Structures are given as C-alpha cells and as structure tokens.
Amino acid sequence: MAFLQFDAASYPLNNNEWSFPLVEIIHIISFAVLISTIAIVDFRLLGLGLKRYSPAQLMKDLAPWTLGGLIVVLMSGPLIFFSMPIIYLYNGGFRFKMGALLLAILYNYTVHRKVILSNPSPATGKIVGLLSLALWISVVGGGIFIAFV
C-alpha cells in the first residue's frame, strides 16, 4: 500500500475549492445516466412502460449511453478515491459500494445481457430485471452511506 502513502494536501483535487465538487458532480451525473439507461431496460423486463419496444431493442439503443456513463464513472471514481485513499479504504460504505459495483457490472454484461437477447419469458424477465435493479440500488446505497460510516 505504499502507493497510498502520499501527501494528500498536494493532490490536485484537494488544492482547489472547486475541483473536488466538480469531479463529484460529473461522477454522480454519469452514474445517473448509467443506472437510468439500465433501469429503463429493467422496467421493460418488468412489463412497465415502453411496451412497443422489446427489451433487446431498448438495450441496443441505450448501449452507447450506458457504456459512456460507465466509462466516465470508472474514470472519475478513482480521482475521487485518491483525494483521501486511506479514509475510503477503511470506510464500510465505500467497500460495500465497490463490491456491489463489481457484481452489478458483471451481472449487467453477462446474465442480464444474455437473458435480454434470448427473448425471455415474462417470469424470467421479471426476475432478471428485479435482480438488476436491486444490484444497482445497492451501489447507490453504498455510495450514499460513504458519508455516514
């Protein structure tokens, strides 16, 4: 963990009044784009809204937005982390968020994607959609609780 032993006061996000909040805003907006595009597909799997589109078509149409949001989240997150790495490493909310994020990403790009592309039965679609929503809500919950743990 020697790479974490640096002077946090010299880190660029800690030197400017606006840099940390700006990166955090970018992180949150990108996360909202990521999760909302996935949620639209999940709501369709649950039979809620956009019934003239198949879940597969929605997933394909929203894929660039989902991937763009994920890329920005994965770029801005480490910038935030390195503003106070030791504090984040020992924060239970942060560790929970990282675990949930890993599971949500893996689930989204494996099981979720495969089931959607296979034109699932309504019951299977509902299970897959609910599990996806639960995983992404867990990530958001972990992020919120970083401030309270």
XYZ file of N, CA and C in Angstrom:
447
model
N 0.807 -1.192 0.000
C 0.000 0.000 0.000
C 0.852 1.260 0.000
N 2.077 1.111 -0.418
C 2.969 2.267 -0.449
C 2.469 3.339 -1.406
N 1.743 2.909 -2.464
C 1.236 3.904 -3.411
C 0.204 4.820 -2.772
N -0.366 4.423 -1.634
C -1.353 5.258 -0.952
C -0.700 6.247 0.010
N 0.610 6.106 0.220
C 1.306 6.985 1.139
C 1.877 8.181 0.385
N 1.026 9.148 0.169
C 1.454 10.375 -0.476
C 0.821 11.532 0.273
N 1.270 12.700 0.000
C 0.756 13.879 0.680
C -0.577 14.275 0.062
N -1.659 13.980 0.774
C -3.000 14.272 0.252
C -3.185 15.759 -0.018
N -2.483 16.598 0.718
C -2.608 18.041 0.511
C -2.075 18.472 -0.846
N -1.192 17.668 -1.432
C -0.638 18.027 -2.738
C -1.464 17.468 -3.901
N -2.462 16.658 -3.598
C -3.316 16.081 -4.646
C -4.162 17.187 -5.277
N -4.218 17.263 -6.598
C -4.915 18.371 -7.274
C -6.359 18.607 -6.826
N -7.107 17.547 -6.553
C -8.492 17.753 -6.122
C -8.587 18.359 -4.730
N -7.509 18.299 -3.981
C -7.502 18.868 -2.628
C -6.910 20.267 -2.590
N -6.483 20.781 -3.720
C -5.817 22.082 -3.765
C -6.703 23.207 -4.261
N -7.855 22.869 -4.755
C -8.717 23.872 -5.357
C -10.120 23.711 -4.787
N -10.744 24.790 -4.472
C -12.068 24.777 -3.860
C -13.121 24.106 -4.752
N -12.955 24.195 -6.058
C -13.981 23.718 -6.973
C -13.675 22.368 -7.630
N -12.448 21.905 -7.588
C -12.102 20.707 -8.346
C -12.789 19.442 -7.816
N -12.768 19.214 -6.507
C -13.402 18.010 -5.964
C -14.910 18.017 -6.211
N -15.623 19.107 -5.881
C -17.063 19.102 -6.155
C -17.392 18.912 -7.634
N -16.587 19.491 -8.517
C -16.836 19.346 -9.947
C -16.685 17.892 -10.389
N -15.629 17.240 -9.946
C -15.424 15.826 -10.306
C -16.538 14.967 -9.702
N -16.962 15.284 -8.499
C -18.039 14.519 -7.872
C -19.363 14.708 -8.618
N -19.636 15.916 -9.076
C -20.844 16.168 -9.872
C -20.804 15.364 -11.167
N -19.666 15.371 -11.827
C -19.504 14.593 -13.064
C -19.722 13.110 -12.778
N -19.176 12.628 -11.659
C -19.311 11.239 -11.253
C -20.788 10.888 -11.028
N -21.495 11.721 -10.314
C -22.891 11.449 -9.985
C -23.779 11.523 -11.227
N -23.571 12.515 -12.077
C -24.371 12.624 -13.302
C -24.123 11.422 -14.212
N -22.878 11.027 -14.352
C -22.550 9.866 -15.186
C -23.165 8.596 -14.615
N -23.150 8.494 -13.301
C -23.754 7.343 -12.636
C -25.255 7.321 -12.873
N -25.874 8.507 -12.833
C -27.317 8.604 -13.092
C -27.640 8.160 -14.516
N -26.803 8.538 -15.479
C -27.007 8.114 -16.866
C -26.866 6.597 -16.962
N -25.822 6.071 -16.373
C -25.573 4.626 -16.395
C -26.763 3.854 -15.826
N -27.168 4.211 -14.632
C -28.224 3.464 -13.956
C -29.585 3.693 -14.612
N -29.855 4.895 -15.067
C -31.170 5.147 -15.663
C -31.350 4.381 -16.972
N -30.299 4.258 -17.766
C -30.438 3.506 -19.015
C -30.657 2.017 -18.737
N -29.988 1.513 -17.720
C -30.196 0.107 -17.336
C -31.595 -0.068 -16.742
N -32.028 0.891 -15.936
C -33.347 0.813 -15.305
C -34.469 0.845 -16.345
N -34.290 1.612 -17.411
C -35.311 1.647 -18.468
C -35.511 0.243 -19.044
N -34.418 -0.451 -19.300
C -34.499 -1.821 -19.816
C -35.114 -2.739 -18.765
N -34.713 -2.568 -17.507
C -35.256 -3.407 -16.433
C -36.752 -3.181 -16.242
N -37.192 -1.935 -16.315
C -38.626 -1.665 -16.199
C -39.396 -2.319 -17.350
N -38.797 -2.338 -18.530
C -39.432 -3.018 -19.658
C -39.500 -4.517 -19.405
N -38.445 -5.091 -18.813
C -38.472 -6.513 -18.444
C -39.581 -6.802 -17.442
N -39.867 -5.830 -16.588
C -40.927 -5.986 -15.592
C -42.311 -5.731 -16.181
N -42.345 -5.337 -17.451
C -43.620 -5.082 -18.104
C -44.151 -3.681 -17.865
N -43.283 -2.792 -17.417
C -43.693 -1.421 -17.104
C -43.198 -0.465 -18.188
N -44.084 0.079 -18.965
C -43.743 1.113 -19.930
C -43.016 0.641 -21.174
N -43.017 1.518 -22.172
C -42.329 1.315 -23.453
C -42.628 -0.053 -24.062
N -43.870 -0.461 -24.017
C -44.247 -1.805 -24.463
C -44.117 -2.004 -25.965
N -43.998 -0.930 -26.719
C -43.846 -1.115 -28.169
C -42.398 -1.457 -28.551
N -41.493 -1.412 -27.563
C -40.087 -1.775 -27.790
C -39.773 -3.044 -27.020
N -38.980 -3.887 -27.617
C -38.537 -5.084 -26.889
C -37.391 -4.687 -25.959
N -37.189 -5.450 -24.893
C -36.037 -5.172 -24.022
C -34.718 -5.196 -24.800
N -34.608 -6.108 -25.756
C -33.373 -6.211 -26.553
C -33.156 -4.943 -27.376
N -34.228 -4.427 -27.967
C -34.095 -3.207 -28.763
C -33.730 -2.018 -27.878
N -34.359 -1.915 -26.713
C -34.025 -0.831 -25.780
C -32.567 -0.928 -25.341
N -32.131 -2.146 -25.024
C -30.748 -2.322 -24.588
C -29.778 -1.885 -25.683
N -30.053 -2.276 -26.909
C -29.179 -1.903 -28.026
C -29.185 -0.393 -28.250
N -30.360 0.217 -28.191
C -30.462 1.661 -28.420
C -29.790 2.474 -27.311
N -29.850 1.972 -26.091
C -29.293 2.705 -24.947
C -27.849 2.324 -24.637
N -27.334 1.306 -25.306
C -25.981 0.809 -25.017
C -24.902 1.894 -25.057
N -24.904 2.806 -26.043
C -23.852 3.832 -26.040
C -23.923 4.737 -24.805
N -25.124 5.040 -24.359
C -25.283 5.884 -23.161
C -24.858 5.126 -21.903
N -25.230 3.857 -21.852
C -24.846 3.026 -20.706
C -23.326 2.911 -20.628
N -22.705 2.584 -21.741
C -21.250 2.427 -21.765
C -20.546 3.759 -21.500
N -21.057 4.836 -22.075
C -20.468 6.162 -21.831
C -20.532 6.537 -20.360
N -21.691 6.297 -19.742
C -21.820 6.575 -18.310
C -20.861 5.734 -17.492
N -20.739 4.455 -17.846
C -19.830 3.564 -17.124
C -18.383 4.020 -17.260
N -17.982 4.405 -18.452
C -16.601 4.839 -18.671
C -16.285 6.079 -17.835
N -17.180 7.050 -17.835
C -16.930 8.274 -17.064
C -16.931 7.973 -15.566
N -17.826 7.097 -15.118
C -17.851 6.709 -13.698
C -16.534 6.046 -13.311
N -16.050 5.159 -14.174
C -14.807 4.444 -13.871
C -13.570 5.330 -13.989
N -13.697 6.466 -14.644
C -12.582 7.422 -14.708
C -12.647 8.429 -13.552
N -13.833 8.889 -13.223
C -13.967 9.909 -12.172
C -13.874 9.295 -10.776
N -14.312 8.054 -10.616
C -14.266 7.407 -9.300
C -12.875 7.348 -8.691
N -11.874 6.864 -9.429
C -10.520 6.843 -8.868
C -9.978 8.241 -8.542
N -10.371 9.235 -9.318
C -9.944 10.606 -8.992
C -10.467 11.016 -7.611
N -11.713 10.671 -7.335
C -12.294 10.966 -6.025
C -11.611 10.124 -4.952
N -11.429 8.844 -5.222
C -10.791 7.943 -4.262
C -9.431 8.463 -3.806
N -8.608 8.900 -4.755
C -7.247 9.314 -4.408
C -7.173 10.673 -3.720
N -8.321 11.322 -3.522
C -8.301 12.547 -2.719
C -8.131 12.207 -1.233
N -8.598 11.012 -0.820
C -8.475 10.553 0.568
C -8.453 9.022 0.588
N -7.447 8.385 0.008
C -7.481 6.929 -0.166
C -7.575 6.139 1.130
N -6.877 6.536 2.147
C -6.906 5.780 3.402
C -8.299 5.840 4.031
N -8.902 6.999 4.006
C -10.248 7.148 4.571
C -11.237 6.276 3.806
N -11.159 6.276 2.473
C -12.079 5.453 1.690
C -11.841 3.966 1.917
N -10.579 3.550 1.995
C -10.289 2.125 2.180
C -10.872 1.566 3.469
N -10.934 2.375 4.495
C -11.443 1.906 5.787
C -12.914 2.223 5.986
N -13.585 2.716 4.961
C -14.997 3.076 5.056
C -15.850 1.897 4.582
N -16.701 1.399 5.473
C -17.553 0.259 5.134
C -18.498 0.542 3.977
N -19.022 1.748 3.917
C -19.905 2.109 2.804
C -19.191 2.053 1.473
N -17.947 2.529 1.453
C -17.157 2.502 0.220
C -16.864 1.063 -0.207
N -16.454 0.239 0.739
C -16.150 -1.156 0.403
C -17.400 -1.876 -0.103
N -18.545 -1.608 0.542
C -19.800 -2.201 0.078
C -20.119 -1.731 -1.339
N -19.960 -0.431 -1.593
C -20.239 0.117 -2.928
C -19.358 -0.538 -3.980
N -18.078 -0.707 -3.690
C -17.172 -1.306 -4.671
C -17.552 -2.760 -4.956
N -17.914 -3.502 -3.924
C -18.350 -4.887 -4.128
C -19.635 -4.955 -4.934
N -20.596 -4.109 -4.578
C -21.867 -4.079 -5.299
C -21.663 -3.625 -6.744
N -20.772 -2.656 -6.954
C -20.489 -2.173 -8.309
C -19.894 -3.288 -9.163
N -18.947 -4.014 -8.613
C -18.344 -5.127 -9.349
C -19.405 -6.157 -9.727
N -20.239 -6.536 -8.757
C -21.302 -7.513 -9.040
C -22.288 -6.979 -10.075
N -22.674 -5.714 -9.953
C -23.647 -5.126 -10.879
C -23.096 -5.072 -12.303
N -21.840 -4.686 -12.442
C -21.236 -4.620 -13.779
C -21.132 -6.022 -14.380
N -20.636 -6.969 -13.592
C -20.524 -8.348 -14.083
C -21.883 -8.906 -14.473
N -22.877 -8.693 -13.636
C -24.231 -9.176 -13.906
C -24.787 -8.525 -15.173
N -24.602 -7.205 -15.289
C -25.159 -6.475 -16.425
C -24.592 -6.954 -17.753
N -23.290 -7.227 -17.785
C -22.660 -7.595 -19.050
C -22.564 -9.111 -19.277
N -23.186 -9.891 -18.396
C -23.208 -11.345 -18.608
C -24.664 -11.828 -18.592
N -25.168 -12.155 -17.425
C -26.507 -12.737 -17.277
C -27.584 -11.811 -17.850
N -27.579 -10.569 -17.431
C -28.587 -9.589 -17.857
C -28.625 -9.510 -19.385
N -27.475 -9.318 -19.981
C -27.381 -9.175 -21.435
C -27.840 -10.452 -22.145
N -27.381 -11.608 -21.665
C -27.723 -12.876 -22.312
C -29.229 -13.143 -22.252
N -29.821 -12.901 -21.099
C -31.258 -13.143 -20.955
C -32.051 -12.198 -21.850
N -31.685 -10.927 -21.873
C -32.410 -9.959 -22.702
C -32.342 -10.346 -24.177
N -31.187 -10.743 -24.642
C -31.026 -11.089 -26.053
C -31.705 -12.412 -26.422
N -32.086 -13.220 -25.414
C -32.718 -14.515 -25.686
C -34.240 -14.434 -25.687
N -34.802 -13.231 -25.613
C -36.256 -13.044 -25.593
C -36.880 -13.882 -24.470
N -36.654 -13.489 -23.217
C -37.046 -14.316 -22.068
C -38.560 -14.381 -21.863
N -38.956 -15.396 -21.112
C -40.359 -15.481 -20.688
C -40.620 -14.326 -19.724
N -41.880 -13.938 -19.540
C -42.169 -12.839 -18.613
C -41.642 -13.084 -17.197
N -41.744 -14.308 -16.712
C -41.269 -14.607 -15.354
C -39.751 -14.448 -15.258
N -39.034 -14.977 -16.237
C -37.577 -14.853 -16.237
C -37.175 -13.392 -16.354
N -37.849 -12.655 -17.234
C -37.559 -11.235 -17.399
C -37.757 -10.464 -16.105
N -38.798 -10.782 -15.377
C -39.064 -10.083 -14.115
C -37.984 -10.385 -13.078
N -37.574 -11.623 -12.990
C -36.528 -11.994 -12.027
C -35.218 -11.287 -12.375
N -34.856 -11.332 -13.642
C -33.604 -10.709 -14.089
C -33.658 -9.197 -13.893
N -34.787 -8.579 -14.224
C -34.940 -7.137 -14.055
C -34.899 -6.722 -12.596
N -35.583 -7.467 -11.734
C -35.578 -7.142 -10.303
C -34.188 -7.291 -9.698
N -33.483 -8.339 -10.069
C -32.131 -8.539 -9.543
C -31.200 -7.427 -10.020
N -31.333 -7.045 -11.285
C -30.523 -5.947 -11.804
C -30.794 -4.656 -11.041
N -32.069 -4.317 -10.872
C -32.425 -3.102 -10.120
C -31.892 -3.164 -8.694
N -32.012 -4.319 -8.058
C -31.524 -4.466 -6.681
C -30.016 -4.245 -6.601
N -29.279 -4.777 -7.564
C -27.824 -4.590 -7.562
C -27.459 -3.119 -7.726
N -28.088 -2.431 -8.683
C -27.746 -1.025 -8.920
C -28.212 -0.135 -7.775
N -29.343 -0.463 -7.162
C -29.788 0.304 -5.990
C -28.807 0.103 -4.840
N -28.243 -1.091 -4.732
C -27.232 -1.361 -3.698
C -25.989 -0.505 -3.903
N -25.598 -0.322 -5.151
C -24.436 0.523 -5.442
C -24.717 1.961 -4.994
N -25.897 2.453 -5.341
C -26.268 3.818 -4.938
C -26.323 3.920 -3.407
N -26.914 2.930 -2.764
C -26.986 2.933 -1.299
C -25.605 2.957 -0.663
N -24.705 2.155 -1.185
C -23.333 2.163 -0.683
C -22.685 3.520 -0.836
N -22.912 4.155 -1.980
C -22.357 5.485 -2.213
C -22.905 6.520 -1.246
N -24.194 6.435 -0.974
C -24.801 7.377 -0.022
C -24.215 7.177 1.372
N -24.045 5.915 1.758
C -23.586 5.644 3.120
C -22.102 5.880 3.340
N -21.363 6.189 2.284
C -19.954 6.550 2.480
C -19.854 7.740 3.435
N -20.772 8.661 3.324
C -20.736 9.870 4.173
C -21.145 9.593 5.604
N -21.829 8.475 5.859
C -22.371 8.228 7.187
C -21.661 7.132 7.961
N -20.696 6.484 7.357
C -19.993 5.362 8.030
C -18.626 5.822 8.475
